[in-house]
Short mmCIF file of C-alpha atoms and ligand atoms in Angstrom, two decimals:
data_model
loop_
_atom_site.label_atom_id
_atom_site.label_comp_id
_atom_site.label_asym_id
_atom_site.label_seq_id
_atom_site.Cartn_x
_atom_site.Cartn_y
_atom_site.Cartn_z
CA MET U 13 -19.57 20.19 -17.39
CA ALA U 14 -18.39 20.38 -20.87
CA HIS U 15 -14.98 20.13 -19.65
CA ARG U 16 -15.70 16.78 -18.14
CA ASN U 17 -17.45 15.42 -21.25
CA ASP U 18 -14.48 16.60 -23.33
CA LEU U 19 -12.11 14.65 -20.84
CA ALA U 20 -14.41 11.36 -21.23
CA THR U 21 -14.13 11.85 -25.05
CA ALA U 22 -10.53 12.23 -25.10
CA VAL U 23 -10.15 9.28 -22.89
CA ALA U 24 -12.33 7.23 -25.07
CA ASP U 25 -10.23 8.46 -28.15
CA GLY U 26 -7.38 6.85 -26.55
CA ASP U 27 -5.44 10.12 -25.68
CA ARG U 28 -2.90 9.17 -23.39
CA GLY U 29 -2.47 12.69 -21.61
CA ALA U 30 -6.28 12.62 -21.05
CA LEU U 31 -5.98 9.22 -19.58
CA ALA U 32 -3.21 10.47 -17.28
CA ARG U 33 -5.30 13.30 -16.28
CA ALA U 34 -8.34 11.11 -15.80
CA ILE U 35 -6.39 8.88 -13.23
CA THR U 36 -5.01 11.97 -11.46
CA LEU U 37 -8.68 12.86 -11.01
CA VAL U 38 -9.86 9.70 -9.67
CA GLU U 39 -6.81 9.53 -7.41
CA SER U 40 -7.60 13.17 -6.23
CA GLN U 41 -8.89 13.26 -2.35
CA ARG U 42 -10.64 16.69 -2.98
CA PRO U 43 -14.48 16.43 -2.63
CA ALA U 44 -15.11 18.57 -5.72
CA ASP U 45 -12.94 15.94 -7.75
CA LYS U 46 -14.44 12.99 -6.25
CA ALA U 47 -17.86 14.25 -7.80
CA ALA U 48 -16.24 14.91 -11.14
CA ALA U 49 -14.47 11.53 -11.01
CA GLU U 50 -17.73 9.57 -10.43
CA GLN U 51 -19.29 11.51 -13.45
CA LEU U 52 -16.61 10.60 -15.82
CA LEU U 53 -16.27 6.91 -14.59
CA THR U 54 -19.93 6.65 -15.01
CA THR U 55 -19.82 8.33 -18.48
CA LEU U 56 -17.13 5.82 -19.54
CA LEU U 57 -18.48 2.80 -17.85
CA PRO U 58 -20.10 1.25 -21.02
CA ARG U 59 -16.51 1.06 -22.51
CA THR U 60 -14.85 -0.79 -19.83
CA GLY U 61 -14.50 -4.40 -19.11
CA GLY U 62 -12.91 -5.23 -22.49
CA ALA U 63 -9.30 -5.94 -21.27
CA LEU U 64 -7.69 -9.12 -19.87
CA ARG U 65 -6.82 -8.21 -16.20
CA VAL U 66 -3.96 -10.08 -14.78
CA GLY U 67 -2.26 -9.63 -11.55
CA ILE U 68 1.25 -10.46 -10.57
CA THR U 69 2.46 -11.07 -6.89
CA GLY U 70 5.57 -12.27 -5.36
CA ALA U 71 8.35 -11.63 -2.96
CA PRO U 72 10.44 -8.51 -3.45
CA GLY U 73 13.04 -9.23 -6.17
CA VAL U 74 11.53 -12.07 -7.48
CA GLY U 75 11.34 -10.45 -11.08
CA LYS U 76 7.74 -8.83 -11.15
CA SER U 77 8.74 -5.79 -12.86
CA THR U 78 11.19 -7.43 -15.22
CA LEU U 79 8.45 -9.96 -16.15
CA ILE U 80 5.94 -7.19 -16.81
CA GLU U 81 8.21 -5.33 -19.04
CA ALA U 82 9.50 -8.39 -21.06
CA LEU U 83 5.85 -9.76 -21.35
CA GLY U 84 4.46 -6.29 -21.93
CA MET U 85 7.00 -5.87 -24.93
CA GLN U 86 5.95 -9.26 -26.47
CA LEU U 87 2.20 -8.15 -26.11
CA CYS U 88 2.81 -4.73 -27.81
CA ASP U 89 4.91 -6.53 -30.59
CA ALA U 90 1.82 -8.88 -31.06
CA GLY U 91 -0.24 -5.82 -31.42
CA ARG U 92 -1.88 -5.58 -27.98
CA ARG U 93 -2.08 -2.22 -25.93
CA VAL U 94 -0.89 -2.79 -22.46
CA ALA U 95 -1.54 -0.98 -19.14
CA VAL U 96 0.52 -1.55 -16.31
CA LEU U 97 -0.56 -0.56 -12.74
CA ALA U 98 0.45 -1.36 -9.09
CA VAL U 99 -0.80 -1.68 -5.80
CA ASP U 100 1.72 -0.80 -3.44
CA PRO U 101 0.57 -0.41 0.45
CA SER U 102 3.99 0.65 1.61
CA SER U 103 3.59 3.54 -0.77
CA THR U 104 0.75 4.66 1.54
CA VAL U 105 3.37 5.11 4.32
CA SER U 106 6.43 6.09 2.46
CA GLY U 107 4.75 7.91 -0.46
CA GLY U 108 6.94 6.10 -2.73
CA SER U 109 5.82 3.31 -4.85
CA ILE U 110 6.95 0.10 -6.51
CA LEU U 111 6.57 1.73 -10.12
CA GLY U 112 7.66 5.07 -9.18
CA ASP U 113 11.08 5.54 -7.58
CA LYS U 114 12.95 2.55 -9.05
CA THR U 115 12.25 3.48 -12.68
CA ARG U 116 12.28 0.34 -14.52
CA MET U 117 10.29 -0.85 -17.60
CA ASP U 118 12.32 1.77 -19.54
CA GLN U 119 11.91 0.02 -22.75
CA LEU U 120 8.18 -0.46 -22.30
CA SER U 121 7.44 2.83 -21.04
CA ARG U 122 8.76 4.17 -24.54
CA ARG U 123 6.20 2.15 -26.48
CA PRO U 124 3.19 4.04 -27.74
CA GLU U 125 1.14 1.06 -27.19
CA ALA U 126 1.96 1.04 -23.40
CA PHE U 127 0.85 2.86 -20.64
CA ILE U 128 2.50 2.78 -17.08
CA ARG U 129 1.21 4.26 -13.89
CA PRO U 130 2.71 3.91 -10.42
CA SER U 131 0.74 3.03 -7.32
CA PRO U 132 -1.53 5.77 -5.74
CA GLY U 133 0.00 6.99 -2.84
CA GLY U 134 -1.77 7.77 0.26
CA GLY U 135 -4.92 6.34 2.40
CA THR U 136 -5.79 2.90 3.25
CA LEU U 137 -5.25 -0.20 1.38
CA GLY U 138 -8.53 -0.37 0.43
CA GLY U 139 -8.45 3.20 -0.86
CA VAL U 140 -5.39 2.51 -2.89
CA ALA U 141 -6.89 -0.58 -4.25
CA SER U 142 -10.18 1.16 -5.17
CA ARG U 143 -8.16 3.87 -7.06
CA THR U 144 -6.17 1.25 -8.97
CA GLN U 145 -9.45 -0.33 -9.85
CA GLU U 146 -10.91 2.93 -11.26
CA ALA U 147 -7.71 3.48 -13.19
CA MET U 148 -8.10 0.02 -14.70
CA LEU U 149 -11.42 1.06 -15.70
CA LEU U 150 -10.09 4.17 -17.30
CA CYS U 151 -7.40 2.33 -19.28
CA GLU U 152 -10.02 -0.06 -20.69
CA ALA U 153 -12.23 2.67 -21.58
CA ALA U 154 -9.08 4.16 -23.36
CA GLY U 155 -8.83 1.00 -25.30
CA PHE U 156 -6.12 -0.86 -23.69
CA ASP U 157 -6.85 -4.73 -23.79
CA VAL U 158 -4.42 -6.16 -21.47
CA VAL U 159 -3.97 -4.38 -17.83
CA LEU U 160 -1.10 -6.00 -15.73
CA VAL U 161 -1.31 -5.07 -11.92
CA GLU U 162 2.12 -5.61 -9.95
CA THR U 163 1.78 -6.09 -6.31
CA ILE U 164 4.25 -6.48 -3.55
CA GLY U 165 3.73 -9.96 -1.90
CA THR U 166 1.91 -9.19 1.37
CA GLY U 167 -1.47 -10.70 2.31
CA GLN U 168 -3.80 -8.12 2.26
CA SER U 169 -2.52 -6.41 -0.91
CA GLU U 170 -2.57 -9.90 -2.47
CA VAL U 171 -6.30 -10.27 -1.66
CA ALA U 172 -7.11 -6.63 -2.99
CA VAL U 173 -5.35 -7.52 -6.27
CA HIS U 174 -6.72 -10.97 -6.54
CA ASP U 175 -10.19 -9.26 -6.36
CA MET U 176 -9.75 -6.96 -9.49
CA VAL U 177 -8.06 -9.50 -11.95
CA ASP U 178 -9.16 -12.21 -14.16
CA PHE U 179 -5.89 -14.09 -13.75
CA PHE U 180 -3.61 -13.94 -10.67
CA LEU U 181 -0.16 -15.06 -11.22
CA LEU U 182 2.34 -16.06 -8.30
CA LEU U 183 6.20 -15.33 -9.10
CA LEU U 184 8.37 -17.76 -7.23
CA SER U 185 12.32 -17.58 -7.13
CA PRO U 186 14.15 -20.95 -8.01
CA ALA U 187 15.43 -21.20 -4.38
CA ALA U 188 11.66 -21.19 -3.15
CA GLY U 189 11.50 -24.97 -3.31
CA ASP U 190 13.34 -24.98 0.24
CA GLU U 191 10.66 -22.46 1.45
CA LEU U 192 7.60 -23.86 0.01
CA GLN U 193 6.38 -24.46 3.54
CA GLY U 194 6.68 -21.08 4.38
CA ILE U 195 5.16 -19.62 1.61
CA LYS U 196 1.75 -18.50 2.76
CA ARG U 197 -1.08 -20.97 2.04
CA GLY U 198 -3.31 -18.20 1.31
CA VAL U 199 -1.60 -16.96 -1.74
CA MET U 200 -1.14 -20.43 -3.08
CA GLU U 201 -4.86 -21.20 -2.61
CA LEU U 202 -5.81 -17.43 -4.37
CA CYS U 203 -3.40 -17.93 -7.53
CA ASP U 204 -4.42 -18.81 -10.95
CA GLY U 205 -1.05 -19.84 -11.95
CA VAL U 206 2.46 -19.90 -10.57
CA LEU U 207 5.64 -18.97 -12.34
CA VAL U 208 9.14 -19.94 -11.17
CA ASN U 209 11.13 -17.05 -12.57
CA LYS U 210 14.85 -16.68 -13.27
CA ALA U 211 15.13 -20.16 -14.82
CA ASP U 212 18.26 -19.27 -16.66
CA GLY U 213 21.94 -19.95 -16.41
CA ASP U 214 22.86 -21.86 -13.22
CA LEU U 215 19.63 -21.40 -11.68
CA ILE U 216 17.74 -23.70 -14.25
CA ALA U 217 17.92 -26.90 -12.35
CA ALA U 218 16.97 -25.24 -8.99
CA ALA U 219 13.99 -23.54 -10.89
CA ASN U 220 12.90 -27.05 -12.34
CA ALA U 221 13.07 -28.61 -8.91
CA THR U 222 10.70 -25.88 -7.37
CA ALA U 223 8.34 -26.09 -9.89
CA GLN U 224 8.08 -29.74 -9.30
CA GLN U 225 7.73 -29.22 -5.47
CA CYS U 226 5.17 -26.71 -6.16
CA THR U 227 2.98 -28.64 -8.83
CA LEU U 228 3.02 -31.45 -5.87
CA ALA U 229 1.97 -28.89 -3.43
CA MET U 230 -0.76 -27.32 -5.75
CA ARG U 231 -2.15 -30.85 -6.23
CA VAL U 232 -2.78 -31.25 -2.57
CA LEU U 233 -4.21 -27.73 -2.01
CA HIS U 234 -6.46 -27.83 -5.24
CA ALA U 235 -7.42 -31.73 -4.92
CA GLY U 236 -10.69 -32.49 -6.77
CA GLU U 237 -10.43 -29.32 -8.88
CA ALA U 238 -11.18 -29.68 -12.58
CA ASN U 239 -8.34 -27.32 -13.53
CA PRO U 240 -5.77 -26.82 -10.82
CA PRO U 241 -3.36 -23.92 -11.26
CA SER U 242 -0.55 -24.36 -13.83
CA VAL U 243 2.98 -24.33 -12.59
CA ARG U 244 5.92 -23.34 -15.26
CA THR U 245 9.33 -21.97 -15.36
CA ALA U 246 10.48 -18.99 -17.46
CA SER U 247 13.10 -16.23 -17.47
CA ALA U 248 11.82 -12.59 -17.64
CA THR U 249 15.47 -11.63 -18.50
CA THR U 250 16.20 -14.07 -21.37
CA GLY U 251 12.39 -14.12 -22.38
CA GLU U 252 12.50 -17.98 -22.43
CA GLY U 253 8.91 -19.31 -21.64
CA LEU U 254 7.18 -16.13 -21.61
CA SER U 255 5.01 -16.86 -24.75
CA GLU U 256 3.97 -20.15 -23.34
CA LEU U 257 3.12 -18.55 -20.11
CA TRP U 258 1.04 -16.09 -22.15
CA ARG U 259 -0.70 -18.72 -24.02
CA GLU U 260 -1.60 -20.55 -20.91
CA ILE U 261 -3.03 -17.50 -19.41
CA GLU U 262 -5.25 -16.82 -22.64
CA SER U 263 -6.37 -20.41 -22.87
CA THR U 264 -7.29 -20.69 -19.08
CA LEU U 265 -9.40 -17.39 -19.60
CA ALA U 266 -10.94 -18.92 -22.83
CA ARG U 267 -11.99 -21.70 -20.89
CA SER U 268 -13.45 -19.75 -18.23
CA ARG U 269 -15.25 -17.48 -20.48
CA ALA U 270 -16.74 -20.58 -22.29
CA ASP U 271 -18.10 -22.19 -18.92
CA GLY U 272 -19.19 -18.82 -17.24
CA ARG U 273 -16.82 -18.42 -14.68
CA PHE U 274 -15.15 -15.27 -16.06
CA THR U 275 -18.33 -13.34 -15.85
CA GLN U 276 -19.48 -14.79 -12.51
CA ARG U 277 -16.02 -14.03 -11.12
CA ARG U 278 -16.19 -10.41 -12.30
CA GLN U 279 -19.75 -10.01 -11.15
CA GLN U 280 -18.71 -11.16 -7.71
CA GLN U 281 -15.73 -8.89 -7.78
CA ALA U 282 -17.88 -5.77 -8.61
CA VAL U 283 -20.28 -6.69 -5.99
CA ARG U 284 -17.47 -7.16 -3.44
CA TRP U 285 -16.03 -3.92 -4.22
CA LEU U 286 -19.15 -2.15 -3.70
CA GLU U 287 -19.54 -3.57 -0.41
CA ARG U 288 -16.09 -2.79 0.53
CA SER U 289 -16.46 0.83 -0.41
CA VAL U 290 -19.80 0.71 1.64
CA ARG U 291 -17.91 -0.70 4.71
CA GLU U 292 -15.08 1.87 4.45
CA GLY U 293 -17.43 4.91 3.57
CA LEU U 294 -19.44 3.87 6.79
CA GLN U 295 -16.50 3.77 9.01
CA ALA U 296 -14.98 6.91 7.58
CA LEU U 297 -18.31 8.79 8.08
CA PHE U 298 -18.75 7.49 11.62
CA GLU U 299 -14.95 8.39 12.64
CA ALA U 300 -15.30 11.84 11.06
CA ASP U 301 -17.90 12.89 13.62
CA GLY U 302 -16.14 14.76 16.37
CA GLN U 303 -18.57 13.98 18.98
CA ILE U 304 -18.43 10.32 18.03
CA ARG U 305 -14.68 10.32 18.10
CA THR U 306 -14.74 11.66 21.65
CA ALA U 307 -16.91 9.00 22.80
CA LEU U 308 -15.07 6.34 20.87
CA ALA U 309 -11.75 7.46 22.40
CA SER U 310 -13.59 7.34 26.11
CA ALA U 311 -14.92 3.94 25.37
CA LYS U 312 -11.49 2.34 24.35
CA ALA U 313 -10.30 3.64 27.68
CA LYS U 314 -13.00 1.98 29.47
CA VAL U 315 -13.07 -1.34 27.59
CA ALA U 316 -9.19 -1.54 27.90
CA ALA U 317 -9.52 -0.73 31.67
CA GLY U 318 -12.09 -3.70 31.90
CA GLU U 319 -14.76 -1.40 33.14
CA LEU U 320 -17.13 -1.78 29.91
CA VAL U 321 -18.02 -4.77 27.62
CA ALA U 322 -16.73 -4.17 24.08
CA THR U 323 -20.20 -5.09 22.37
CA ALA U 324 -22.00 -3.04 24.71
CA ALA U 325 -19.93 -0.21 24.17
CA ALA U 326 -19.98 -0.61 20.41
CA ASN U 327 -23.70 -0.81 20.36
CA ASP U 328 -23.94 2.34 22.66
CA LEU U 329 -21.61 4.11 19.95
CA LEU U 330 -23.63 2.93 17.24
CA ARG U 331 -26.98 4.02 19.04
CA GLN U 332 -25.36 7.41 19.60
CA TRP U 333 -24.44 7.67 16.06
CA ARG U 334 -27.96 6.75 14.70
CA ASN U 335 -29.39 9.42 17.10
CA ARG U 336 -27.05 12.00 15.52
CA CYS U 337 -27.76 11.12 11.98
CA SER U 338 -31.58 11.01 12.47
CA ALA U 339 -31.00 14.60 14.43
CA GLY U 340 -28.80 16.06 11.89
N1 LIG M 454 18.69 -14.20 -13.77
C1 LIG M 454 17.59 -13.59 -13.71
N2 LIG M 454 17.42 -12.43 -12.80
C2 LIG M 454 16.25 -11.75 -12.97
C3 LIG M 454 15.27 -12.29 -13.86
N3 LIG M 454 14.13 -11.21 -13.51
C4 LIG M 454 14.55 -10.30 -12.67
N4 LIG M 454 15.92 -10.54 -12.56
C5 LIG M 454 16.43 -9.73 -11.54
O1 LIG M 454 16.25 -9.87 -10.28
C6 LIG M 454 16.17 -8.23 -9.70
C7 LIG M 454 14.87 -7.97 -9.20
O2 LIG M 454 14.05 -7.88 -10.38
P1 LIG M 454 12.53 -6.85 -10.26
O3 LIG M 454 11.93 -6.98 -11.78
O4 LIG M 454 12.96 -5.46 -9.87
O5 LIG M 454 11.86 -7.59 -9.34
P2 LIG M 454 10.62 -7.16 -8.39
O6 LIG M 454 9.85 -8.48 -8.17
O7 LIG M 454 9.74 -6.25 -9.38
O8 LIG M 454 10.92 -6.53 -7.32
P3 LIG M 454 10.16 -5.43 -6.44
O9 LIG M 454 9.29 -4.32 -7.17
O10 LIG M 454 11.27 -4.61 -5.62
O11 LIG M 454 9.44 -6.25 -5.33
C8 LIG M 454 16.69 -7.47 -10.96
O12 LIG M 454 18.13 -7.21 -10.60
C9 LIG M 454 16.66 -8.35 -12.11
O13 LIG M 454 17.55 -8.09 -13.01
C10 LIG M 454 15.30 -13.50 -14.49
O14 LIG M 454 14.31 -14.01 -15.00
N5 LIG M 454 16.79 -14.00 -14.37
MG1 LIG M 455 8.88 -4.27 -9.03
#
């Protein structure tokens, strides 16, 4: 117990080694570690919530990591403390991760004001997202005042990251104008801002054209909204446009703080996180029961063969499970 309190104190003191150990603890799947992690998070909860949480999504190679590094350096220079996290569902399959194998952000990782953590591997997307969210709380408890979350642009992980940040930025490449139709409408609706990256050298004209097309598309998608998401261009490699981007993010968040949307969004996110965790936990409990697993397998075969109605089979399984719960 004393050891755990030491860890909480060390995290709260901003000790980076302790923060790394605390994140390892919340990422652990061992039952004993889970209890310790819950206690740690509960102890530190009053110290959380103080960071600006910004999610960054976009197709592979669009420049997310380069942007995060450049923006992170600017923020550190301005006296901010920046944590970088990632949600990469592919790492749950491969065990690798977007911030792990391909070691980028070399400069930022050497800054004492920055903390970079790759995506946790293993488990469902929901599990990975939950652990990233817990890592975010720990970073806040350790005094980081900006948390940047990189995610690879796939529908589900985008929703998961949108659900944990205050501002969700979509990165497009200069060539995306031709493909705007193809870009999932979902993420265009979800995002709070769009950045056309790589607006440098020969790509400037294409980037401007894409930004124009995107602005029109956003007007249609967000018709009638008081503050439709902004669209701008920048270059993560030259740094052009990045301070304007950050100012825009801060002023958007200042507006939403002033009119209450900021708090409301965080409250909704916390409640959805609870609901998601309950759903996932229930399913895990259900499927962990050996007899239920056997019954489920046989129900699947019968439903597939057209011998059983799916809803009737599901109700029967749930009834069996309830009986087993009340018996056990
Ligand atoms: N010209 C130009 N190239 C850039 C810019 N930003 C990134 N790149 C290049 O684009 C390539 C991909 O950049 P990353 O930052 O790794 O892209 P990413 O979106 O993080 O990629 P994944 O994590 O693999 O999805 C690298 O070769 C970068 O040097 C930019 O603003 N201008
Ligand atoms: Mg990357």
